[in-house]
PDB file of N, CA and C in Angstrom:
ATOM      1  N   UNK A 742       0.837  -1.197   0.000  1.00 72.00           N
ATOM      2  CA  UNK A 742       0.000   0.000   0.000  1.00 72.00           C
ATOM      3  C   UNK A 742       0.871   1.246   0.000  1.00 72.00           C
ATOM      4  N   UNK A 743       1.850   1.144   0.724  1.00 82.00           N
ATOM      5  CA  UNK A 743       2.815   2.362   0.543  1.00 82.00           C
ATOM      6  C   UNK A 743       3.444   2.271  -0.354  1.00 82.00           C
ATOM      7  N   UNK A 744       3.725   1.827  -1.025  1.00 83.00           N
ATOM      8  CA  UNK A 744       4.420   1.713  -2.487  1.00 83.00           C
ATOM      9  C   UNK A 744       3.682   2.318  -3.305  1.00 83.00           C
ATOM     10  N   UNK A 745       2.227   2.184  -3.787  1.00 76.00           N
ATOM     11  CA  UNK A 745       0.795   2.529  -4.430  1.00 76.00           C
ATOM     12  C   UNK A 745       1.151   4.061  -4.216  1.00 76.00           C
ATOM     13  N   UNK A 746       0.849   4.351  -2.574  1.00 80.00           N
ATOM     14  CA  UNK A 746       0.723   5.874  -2.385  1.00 80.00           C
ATOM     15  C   UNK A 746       1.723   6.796  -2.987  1.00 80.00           C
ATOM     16  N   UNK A 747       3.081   6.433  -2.225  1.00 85.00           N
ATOM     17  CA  UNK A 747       4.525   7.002  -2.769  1.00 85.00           C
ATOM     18  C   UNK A 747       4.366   7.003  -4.120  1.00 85.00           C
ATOM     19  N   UNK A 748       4.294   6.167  -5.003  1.00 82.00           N
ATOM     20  CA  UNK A 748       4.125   6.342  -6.493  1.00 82.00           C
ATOM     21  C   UNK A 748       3.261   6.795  -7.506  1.00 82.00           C
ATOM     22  N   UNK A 749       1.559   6.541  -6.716  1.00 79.00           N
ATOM     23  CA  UNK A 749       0.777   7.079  -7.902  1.00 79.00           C
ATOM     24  C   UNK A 749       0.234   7.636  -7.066  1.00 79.00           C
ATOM     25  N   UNK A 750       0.145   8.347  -6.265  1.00 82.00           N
ATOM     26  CA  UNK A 750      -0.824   9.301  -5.483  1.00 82.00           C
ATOM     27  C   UNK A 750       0.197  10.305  -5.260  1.00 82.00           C
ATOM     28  N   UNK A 751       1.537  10.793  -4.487  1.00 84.00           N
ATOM     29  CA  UNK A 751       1.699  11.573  -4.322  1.00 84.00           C
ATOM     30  C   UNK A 751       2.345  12.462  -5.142  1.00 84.00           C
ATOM     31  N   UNK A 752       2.627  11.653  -6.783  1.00 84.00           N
ATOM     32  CA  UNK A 752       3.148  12.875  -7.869  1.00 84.00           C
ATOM     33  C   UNK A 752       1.972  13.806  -7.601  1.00 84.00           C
ATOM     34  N   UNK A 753       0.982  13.158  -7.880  1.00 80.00           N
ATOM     35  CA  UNK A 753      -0.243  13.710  -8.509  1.00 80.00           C
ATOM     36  C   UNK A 753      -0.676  14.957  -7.239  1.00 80.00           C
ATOM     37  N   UNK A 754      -1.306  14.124  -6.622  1.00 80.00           N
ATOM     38  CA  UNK A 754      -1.252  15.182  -5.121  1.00 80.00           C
ATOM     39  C   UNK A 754      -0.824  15.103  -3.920  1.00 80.00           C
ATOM     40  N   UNK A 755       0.442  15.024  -3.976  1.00 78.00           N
ATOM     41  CA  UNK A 755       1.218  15.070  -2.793  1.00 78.00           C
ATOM     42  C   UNK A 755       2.040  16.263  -2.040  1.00 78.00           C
ATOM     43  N   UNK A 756       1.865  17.487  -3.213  1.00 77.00           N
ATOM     44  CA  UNK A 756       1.809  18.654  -2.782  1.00 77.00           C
ATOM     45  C   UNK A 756       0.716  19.378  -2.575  1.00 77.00           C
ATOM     46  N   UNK A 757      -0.083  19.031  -2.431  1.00 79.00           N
ATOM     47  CA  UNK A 757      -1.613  19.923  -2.122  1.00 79.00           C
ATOM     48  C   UNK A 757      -1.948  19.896  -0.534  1.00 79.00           C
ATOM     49  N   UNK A 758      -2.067  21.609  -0.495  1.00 80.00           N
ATOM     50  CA  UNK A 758      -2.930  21.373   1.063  1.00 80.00           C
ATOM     51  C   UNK A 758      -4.275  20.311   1.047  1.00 80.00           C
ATOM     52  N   UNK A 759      -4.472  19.546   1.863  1.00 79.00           N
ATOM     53  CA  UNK A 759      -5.362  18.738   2.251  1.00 79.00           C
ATOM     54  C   UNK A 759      -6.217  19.134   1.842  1.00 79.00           C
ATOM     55  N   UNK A 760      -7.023  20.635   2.714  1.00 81.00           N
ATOM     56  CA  UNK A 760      -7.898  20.979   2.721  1.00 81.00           C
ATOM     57  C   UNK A 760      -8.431  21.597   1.539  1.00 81.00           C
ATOM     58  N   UNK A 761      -7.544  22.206   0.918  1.00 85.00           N
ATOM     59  CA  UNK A 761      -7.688  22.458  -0.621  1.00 85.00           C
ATOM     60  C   UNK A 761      -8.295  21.340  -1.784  1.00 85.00           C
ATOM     61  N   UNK A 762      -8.091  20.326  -1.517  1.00 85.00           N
ATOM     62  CA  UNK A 762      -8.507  19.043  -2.258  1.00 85.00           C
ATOM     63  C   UNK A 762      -9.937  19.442  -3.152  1.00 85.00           C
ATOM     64  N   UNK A 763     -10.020  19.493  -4.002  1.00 86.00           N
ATOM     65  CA  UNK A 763     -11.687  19.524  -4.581  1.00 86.00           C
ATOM     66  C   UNK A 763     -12.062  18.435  -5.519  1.00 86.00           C
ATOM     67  N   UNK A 764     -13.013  18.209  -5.789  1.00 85.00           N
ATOM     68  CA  UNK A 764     -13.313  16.640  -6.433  1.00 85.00           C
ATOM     69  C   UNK A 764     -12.848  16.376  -7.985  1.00 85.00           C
ATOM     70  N   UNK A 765     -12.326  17.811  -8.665  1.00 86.00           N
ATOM     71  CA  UNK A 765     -11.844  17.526  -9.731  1.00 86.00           C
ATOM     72  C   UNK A 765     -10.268  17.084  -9.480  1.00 86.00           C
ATOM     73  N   UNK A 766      -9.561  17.645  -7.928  1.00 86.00           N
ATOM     74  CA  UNK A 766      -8.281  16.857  -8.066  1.00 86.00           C
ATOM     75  C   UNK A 766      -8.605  15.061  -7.860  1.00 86.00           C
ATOM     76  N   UNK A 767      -9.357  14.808  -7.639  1.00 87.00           N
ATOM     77  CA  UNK A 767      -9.626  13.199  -7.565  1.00 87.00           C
ATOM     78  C   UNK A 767      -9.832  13.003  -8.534  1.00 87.00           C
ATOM     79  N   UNK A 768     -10.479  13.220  -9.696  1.00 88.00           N
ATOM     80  CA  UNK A 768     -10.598  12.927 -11.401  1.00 88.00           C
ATOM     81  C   UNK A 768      -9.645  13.105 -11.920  1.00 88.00           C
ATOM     82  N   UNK A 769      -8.389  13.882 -11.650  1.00 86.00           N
ATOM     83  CA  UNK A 769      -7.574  14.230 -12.351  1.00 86.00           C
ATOM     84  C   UNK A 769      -6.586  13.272 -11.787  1.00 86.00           C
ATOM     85  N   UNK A 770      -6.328  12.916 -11.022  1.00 86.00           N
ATOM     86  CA  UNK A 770      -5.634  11.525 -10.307  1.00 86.00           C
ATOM     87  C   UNK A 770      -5.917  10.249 -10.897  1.00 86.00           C
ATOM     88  N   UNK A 771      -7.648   9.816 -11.140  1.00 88.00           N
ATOM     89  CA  UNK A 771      -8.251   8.942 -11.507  1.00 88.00           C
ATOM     90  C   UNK A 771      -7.937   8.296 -13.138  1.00 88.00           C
ATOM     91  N   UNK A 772      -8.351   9.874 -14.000  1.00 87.00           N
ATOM     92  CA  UNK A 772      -7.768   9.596 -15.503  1.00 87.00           C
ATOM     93  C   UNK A 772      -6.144   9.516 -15.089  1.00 87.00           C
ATOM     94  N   UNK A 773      -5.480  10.209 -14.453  1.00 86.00           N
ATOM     95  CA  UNK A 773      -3.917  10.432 -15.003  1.00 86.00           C
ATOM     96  C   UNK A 773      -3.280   8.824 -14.784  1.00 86.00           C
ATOM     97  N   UNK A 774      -3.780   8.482 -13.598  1.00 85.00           N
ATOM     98  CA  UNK A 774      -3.299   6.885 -13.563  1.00 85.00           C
ATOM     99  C   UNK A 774      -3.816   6.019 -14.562  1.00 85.00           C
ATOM    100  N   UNK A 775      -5.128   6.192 -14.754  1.00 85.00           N
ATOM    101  CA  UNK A 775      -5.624   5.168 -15.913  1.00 85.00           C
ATOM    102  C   UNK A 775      -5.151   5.515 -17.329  1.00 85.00           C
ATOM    103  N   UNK A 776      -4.395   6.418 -17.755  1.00 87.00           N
ATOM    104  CA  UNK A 776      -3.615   6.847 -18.922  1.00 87.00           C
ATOM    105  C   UNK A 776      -2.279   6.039 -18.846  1.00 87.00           C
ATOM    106  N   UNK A 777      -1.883   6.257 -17.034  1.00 84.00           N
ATOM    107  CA  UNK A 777      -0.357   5.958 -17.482  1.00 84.00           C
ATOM    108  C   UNK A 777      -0.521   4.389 -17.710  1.00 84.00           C
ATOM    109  N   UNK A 778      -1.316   3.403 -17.136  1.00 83.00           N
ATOM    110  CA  UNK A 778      -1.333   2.235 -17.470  1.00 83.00           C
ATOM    111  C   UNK A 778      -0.726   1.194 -16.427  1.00 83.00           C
ATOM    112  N   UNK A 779      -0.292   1.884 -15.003  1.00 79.00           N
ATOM    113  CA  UNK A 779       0.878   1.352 -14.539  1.00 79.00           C
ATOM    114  C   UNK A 779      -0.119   0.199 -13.289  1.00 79.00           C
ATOM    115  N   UNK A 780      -1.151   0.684 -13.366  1.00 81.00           N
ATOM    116  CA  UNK A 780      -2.253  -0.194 -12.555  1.00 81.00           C
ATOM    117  C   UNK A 780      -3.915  -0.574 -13.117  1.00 81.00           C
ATOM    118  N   UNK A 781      -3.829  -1.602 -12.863  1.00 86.00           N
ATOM    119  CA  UNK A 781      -5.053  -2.014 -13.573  1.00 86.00           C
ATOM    120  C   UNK A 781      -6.365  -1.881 -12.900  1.00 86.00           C
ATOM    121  N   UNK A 782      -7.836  -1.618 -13.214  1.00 85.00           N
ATOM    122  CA  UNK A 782      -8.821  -0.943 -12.457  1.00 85.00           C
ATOM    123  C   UNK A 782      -8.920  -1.175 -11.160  1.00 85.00           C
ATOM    124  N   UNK A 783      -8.972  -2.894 -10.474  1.00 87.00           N
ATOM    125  CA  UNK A 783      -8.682  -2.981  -9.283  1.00 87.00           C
ATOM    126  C   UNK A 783      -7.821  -2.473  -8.380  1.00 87.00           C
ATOM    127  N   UNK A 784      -6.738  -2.297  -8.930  1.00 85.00           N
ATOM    128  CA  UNK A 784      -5.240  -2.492  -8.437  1.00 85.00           C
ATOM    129  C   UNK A 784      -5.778  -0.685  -8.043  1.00 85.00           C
ATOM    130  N   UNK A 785      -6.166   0.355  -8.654  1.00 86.00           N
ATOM    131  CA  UNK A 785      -6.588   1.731  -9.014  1.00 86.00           C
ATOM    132  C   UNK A 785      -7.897   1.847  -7.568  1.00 86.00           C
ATOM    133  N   UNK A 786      -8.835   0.666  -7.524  1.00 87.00           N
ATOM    134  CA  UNK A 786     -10.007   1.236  -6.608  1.00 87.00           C
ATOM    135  C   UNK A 786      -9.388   0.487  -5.637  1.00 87.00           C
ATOM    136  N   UNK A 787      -8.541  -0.034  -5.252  1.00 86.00           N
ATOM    137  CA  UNK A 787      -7.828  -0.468  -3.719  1.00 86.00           C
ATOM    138  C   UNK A 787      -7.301   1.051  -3.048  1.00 86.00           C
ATOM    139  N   UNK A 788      -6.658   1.677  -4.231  1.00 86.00           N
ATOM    140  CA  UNK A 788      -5.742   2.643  -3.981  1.00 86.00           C
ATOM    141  C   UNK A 788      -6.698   3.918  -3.500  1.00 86.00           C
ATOM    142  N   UNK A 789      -7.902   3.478  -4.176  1.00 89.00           N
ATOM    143  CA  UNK A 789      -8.330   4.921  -3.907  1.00 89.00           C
ATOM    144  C   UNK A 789      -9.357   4.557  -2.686  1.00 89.00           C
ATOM    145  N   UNK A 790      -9.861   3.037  -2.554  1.00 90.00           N
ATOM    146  CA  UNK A 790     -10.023   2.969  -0.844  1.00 90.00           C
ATOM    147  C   UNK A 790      -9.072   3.501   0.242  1.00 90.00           C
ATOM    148  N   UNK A 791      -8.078   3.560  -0.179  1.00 87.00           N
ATOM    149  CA  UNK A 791      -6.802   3.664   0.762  1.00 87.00           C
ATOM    150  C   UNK A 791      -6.661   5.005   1.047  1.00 87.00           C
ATOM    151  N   UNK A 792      -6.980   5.839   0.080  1.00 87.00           N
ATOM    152  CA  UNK A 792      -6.917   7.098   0.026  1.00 87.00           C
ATOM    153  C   UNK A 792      -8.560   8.038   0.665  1.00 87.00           C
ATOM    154  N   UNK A 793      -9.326   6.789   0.335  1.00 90.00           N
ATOM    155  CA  UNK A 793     -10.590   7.561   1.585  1.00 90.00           C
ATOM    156  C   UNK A 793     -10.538   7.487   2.968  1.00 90.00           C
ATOM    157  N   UNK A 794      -9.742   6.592   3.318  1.00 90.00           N
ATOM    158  CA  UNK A 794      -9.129   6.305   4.630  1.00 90.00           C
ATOM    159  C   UNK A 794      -8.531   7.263   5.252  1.00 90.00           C
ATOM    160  N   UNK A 795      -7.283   7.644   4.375  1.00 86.00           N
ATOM    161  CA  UNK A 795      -6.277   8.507   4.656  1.00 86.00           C
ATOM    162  C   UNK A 795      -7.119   9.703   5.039  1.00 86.00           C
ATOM    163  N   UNK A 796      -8.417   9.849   3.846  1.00 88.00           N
ATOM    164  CA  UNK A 796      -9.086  11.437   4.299  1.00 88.00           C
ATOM    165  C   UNK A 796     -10.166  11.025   5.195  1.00 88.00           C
ATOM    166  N   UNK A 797     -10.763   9.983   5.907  1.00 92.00           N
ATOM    167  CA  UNK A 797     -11.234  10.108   6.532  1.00 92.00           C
ATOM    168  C   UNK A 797     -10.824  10.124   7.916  1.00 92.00           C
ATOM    169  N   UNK A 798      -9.499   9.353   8.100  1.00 90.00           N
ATOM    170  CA  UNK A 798      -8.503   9.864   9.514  1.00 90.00           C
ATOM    171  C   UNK A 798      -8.333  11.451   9.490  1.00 90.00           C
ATOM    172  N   UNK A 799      -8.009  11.882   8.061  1.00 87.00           N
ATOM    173  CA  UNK A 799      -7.630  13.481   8.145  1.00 87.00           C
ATOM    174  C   UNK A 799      -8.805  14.344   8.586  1.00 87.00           C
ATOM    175  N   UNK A 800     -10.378  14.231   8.136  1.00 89.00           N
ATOM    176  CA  UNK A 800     -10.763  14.868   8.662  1.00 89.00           C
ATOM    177  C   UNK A 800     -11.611  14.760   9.975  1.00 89.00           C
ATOM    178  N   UNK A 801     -11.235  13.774  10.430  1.00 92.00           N
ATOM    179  CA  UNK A 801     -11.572  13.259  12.007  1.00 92.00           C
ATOM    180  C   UNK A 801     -10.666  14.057  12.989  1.00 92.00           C
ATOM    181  N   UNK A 802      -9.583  14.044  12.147  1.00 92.00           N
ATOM    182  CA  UNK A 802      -8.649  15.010  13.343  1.00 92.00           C
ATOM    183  C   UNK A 802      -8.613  16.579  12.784  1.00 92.00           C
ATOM    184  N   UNK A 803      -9.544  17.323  11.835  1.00 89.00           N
ATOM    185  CA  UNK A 803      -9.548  18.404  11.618  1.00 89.00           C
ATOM    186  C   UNK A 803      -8.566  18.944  10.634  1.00 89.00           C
ATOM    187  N   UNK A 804      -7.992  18.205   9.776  1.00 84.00           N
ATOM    188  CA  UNK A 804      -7.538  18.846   8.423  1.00 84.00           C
ATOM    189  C   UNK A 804      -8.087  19.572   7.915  1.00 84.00           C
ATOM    190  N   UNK A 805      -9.707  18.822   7.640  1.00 80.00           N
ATOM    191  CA  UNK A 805     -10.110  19.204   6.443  1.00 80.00           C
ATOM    192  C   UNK A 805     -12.013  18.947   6.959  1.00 80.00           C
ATOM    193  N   UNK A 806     -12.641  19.561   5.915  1.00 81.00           N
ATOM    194  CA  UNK A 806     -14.451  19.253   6.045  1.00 81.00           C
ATOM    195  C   UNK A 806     -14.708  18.895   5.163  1.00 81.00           C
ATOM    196  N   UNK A 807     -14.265  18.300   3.919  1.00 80.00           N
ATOM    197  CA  UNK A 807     -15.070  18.004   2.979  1.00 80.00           C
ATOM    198  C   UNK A 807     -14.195  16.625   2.662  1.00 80.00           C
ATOM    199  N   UNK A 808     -14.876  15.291   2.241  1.00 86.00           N
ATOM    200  CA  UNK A 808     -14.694  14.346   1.760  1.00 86.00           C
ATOM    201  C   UNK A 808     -14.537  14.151   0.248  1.00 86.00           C
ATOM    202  N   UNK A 809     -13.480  14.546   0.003  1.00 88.00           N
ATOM    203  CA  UNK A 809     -13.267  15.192  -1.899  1.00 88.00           C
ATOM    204  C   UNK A 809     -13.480  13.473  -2.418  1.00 88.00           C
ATOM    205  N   UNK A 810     -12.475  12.193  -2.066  1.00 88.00           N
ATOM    206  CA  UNK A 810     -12.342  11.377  -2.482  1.00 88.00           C
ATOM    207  C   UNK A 810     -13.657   9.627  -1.710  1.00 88.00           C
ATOM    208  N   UNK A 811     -14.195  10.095  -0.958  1.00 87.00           N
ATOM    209  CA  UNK A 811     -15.493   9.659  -0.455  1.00 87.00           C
ATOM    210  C   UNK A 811     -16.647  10.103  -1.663  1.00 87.00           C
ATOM    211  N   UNK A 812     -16.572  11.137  -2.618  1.00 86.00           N
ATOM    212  CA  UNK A 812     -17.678  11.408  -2.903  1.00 86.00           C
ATOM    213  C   UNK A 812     -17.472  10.821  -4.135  1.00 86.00           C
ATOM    214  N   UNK A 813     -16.087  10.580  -4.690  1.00 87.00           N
ATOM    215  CA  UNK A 813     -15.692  10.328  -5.835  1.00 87.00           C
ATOM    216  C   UNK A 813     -16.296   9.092  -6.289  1.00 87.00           C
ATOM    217  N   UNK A 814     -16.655   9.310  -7.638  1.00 85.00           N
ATOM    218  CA  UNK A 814     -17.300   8.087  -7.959  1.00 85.00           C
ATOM    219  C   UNK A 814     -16.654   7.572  -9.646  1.00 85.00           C
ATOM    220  N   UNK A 815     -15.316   6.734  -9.910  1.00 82.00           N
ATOM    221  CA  UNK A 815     -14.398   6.142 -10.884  1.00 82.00           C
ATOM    222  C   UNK A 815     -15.421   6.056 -12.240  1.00 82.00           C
ATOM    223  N   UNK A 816     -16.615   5.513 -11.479  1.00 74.00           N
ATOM    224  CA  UNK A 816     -17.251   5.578 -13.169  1.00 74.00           C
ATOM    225  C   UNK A 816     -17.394   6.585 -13.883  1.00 74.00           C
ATOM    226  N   UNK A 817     -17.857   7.718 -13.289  1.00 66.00           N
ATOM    227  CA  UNK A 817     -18.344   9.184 -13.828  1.00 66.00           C
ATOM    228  C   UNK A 817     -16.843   9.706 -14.661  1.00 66.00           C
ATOM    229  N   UNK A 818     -15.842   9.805 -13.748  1.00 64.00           N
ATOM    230  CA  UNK A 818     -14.751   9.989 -14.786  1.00 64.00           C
ATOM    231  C   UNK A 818     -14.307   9.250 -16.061  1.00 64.00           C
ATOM    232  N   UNK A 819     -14.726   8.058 -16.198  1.00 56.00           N
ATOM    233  CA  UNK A 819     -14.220   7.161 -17.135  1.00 56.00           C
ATOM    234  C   UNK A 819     -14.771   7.717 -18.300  1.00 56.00           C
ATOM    235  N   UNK A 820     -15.715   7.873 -18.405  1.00 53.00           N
ATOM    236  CA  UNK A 820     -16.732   8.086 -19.351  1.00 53.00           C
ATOM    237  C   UNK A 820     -17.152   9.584 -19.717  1.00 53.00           C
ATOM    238  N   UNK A 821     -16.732  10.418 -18.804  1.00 52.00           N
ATOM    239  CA  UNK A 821     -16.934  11.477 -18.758  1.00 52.00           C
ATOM    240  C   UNK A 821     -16.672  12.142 -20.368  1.00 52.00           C
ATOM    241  N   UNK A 822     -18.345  12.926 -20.988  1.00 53.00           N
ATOM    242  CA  UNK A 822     -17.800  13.798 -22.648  1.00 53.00           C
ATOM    243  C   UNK A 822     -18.591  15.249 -22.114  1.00 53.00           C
ATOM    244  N   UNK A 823     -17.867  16.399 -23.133  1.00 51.00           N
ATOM    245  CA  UNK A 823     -18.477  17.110 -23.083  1.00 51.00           C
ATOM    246  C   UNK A 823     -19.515  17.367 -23.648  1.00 51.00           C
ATOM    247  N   UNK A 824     -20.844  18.594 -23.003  1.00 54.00           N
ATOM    248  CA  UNK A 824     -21.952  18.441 -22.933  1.00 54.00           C
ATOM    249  C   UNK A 824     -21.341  19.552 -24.245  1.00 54.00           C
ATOM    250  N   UNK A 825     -22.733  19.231 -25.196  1.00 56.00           N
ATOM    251  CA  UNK A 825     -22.677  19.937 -25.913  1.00 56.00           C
ATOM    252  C   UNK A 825     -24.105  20.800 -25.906  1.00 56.00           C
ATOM    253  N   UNK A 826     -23.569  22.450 -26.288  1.00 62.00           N
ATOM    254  CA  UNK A 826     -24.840  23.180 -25.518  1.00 62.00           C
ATOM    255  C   UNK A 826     -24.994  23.877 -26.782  1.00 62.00           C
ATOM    256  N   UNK A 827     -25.945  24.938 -27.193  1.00 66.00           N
ATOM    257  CA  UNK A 827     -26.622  25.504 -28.129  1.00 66.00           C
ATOM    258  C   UNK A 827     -27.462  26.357 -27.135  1.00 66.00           C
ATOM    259  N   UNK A 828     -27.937  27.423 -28.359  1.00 63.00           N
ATOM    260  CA  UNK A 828     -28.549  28.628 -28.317  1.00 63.00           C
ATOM    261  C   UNK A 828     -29.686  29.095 -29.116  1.00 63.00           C
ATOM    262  N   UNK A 829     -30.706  29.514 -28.668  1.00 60.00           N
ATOM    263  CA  UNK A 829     -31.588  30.204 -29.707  1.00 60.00           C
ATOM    264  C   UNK A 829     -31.484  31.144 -30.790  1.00 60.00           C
TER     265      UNK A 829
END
């Protein structure tokens, strides 16, 4: 599990204040690993159990109030297109 974190979690956000976290840095974690290829979907939702953990110890002891990676949901990013909008 520390191997996982050290490597694909903290390029990505391992400089970010905690509390700063917003749910697009969890999508942007989500695609960037599933691009690089280096873990396969399981191997990816272990990691990111691991990482709701991490924020749910963090905000038990007052890091943070919002559950950025609790709310996250892997499918919505996968698939994610843009909406295409129009005008009268």
């Amino acid at each position: 599990i520390e191997r996982y974190v050290r490597l694909h979690v903290l390029p990505y956000i391992g400089a970010r204040i905690f509390s700063e976290l917003q749910s697009t840095d969890a999508e942007h974690w989500w695609v960037e690993v599933s691009k690089a290829g280096t873990m396969n979907v399981q191997t990816r939702k272990s990691c990111l159990e691991v990482l709701r953990q991490i924020e749910d110890m963090a905000v038990r002891r007052g890091y943070g109030k919002r559950r950025v990676f609790a709310e996250f949901r892997p499918e919505r990013a996968a698939g994610r297109r843009t909406i295409a909008t129009f005008s009268v």
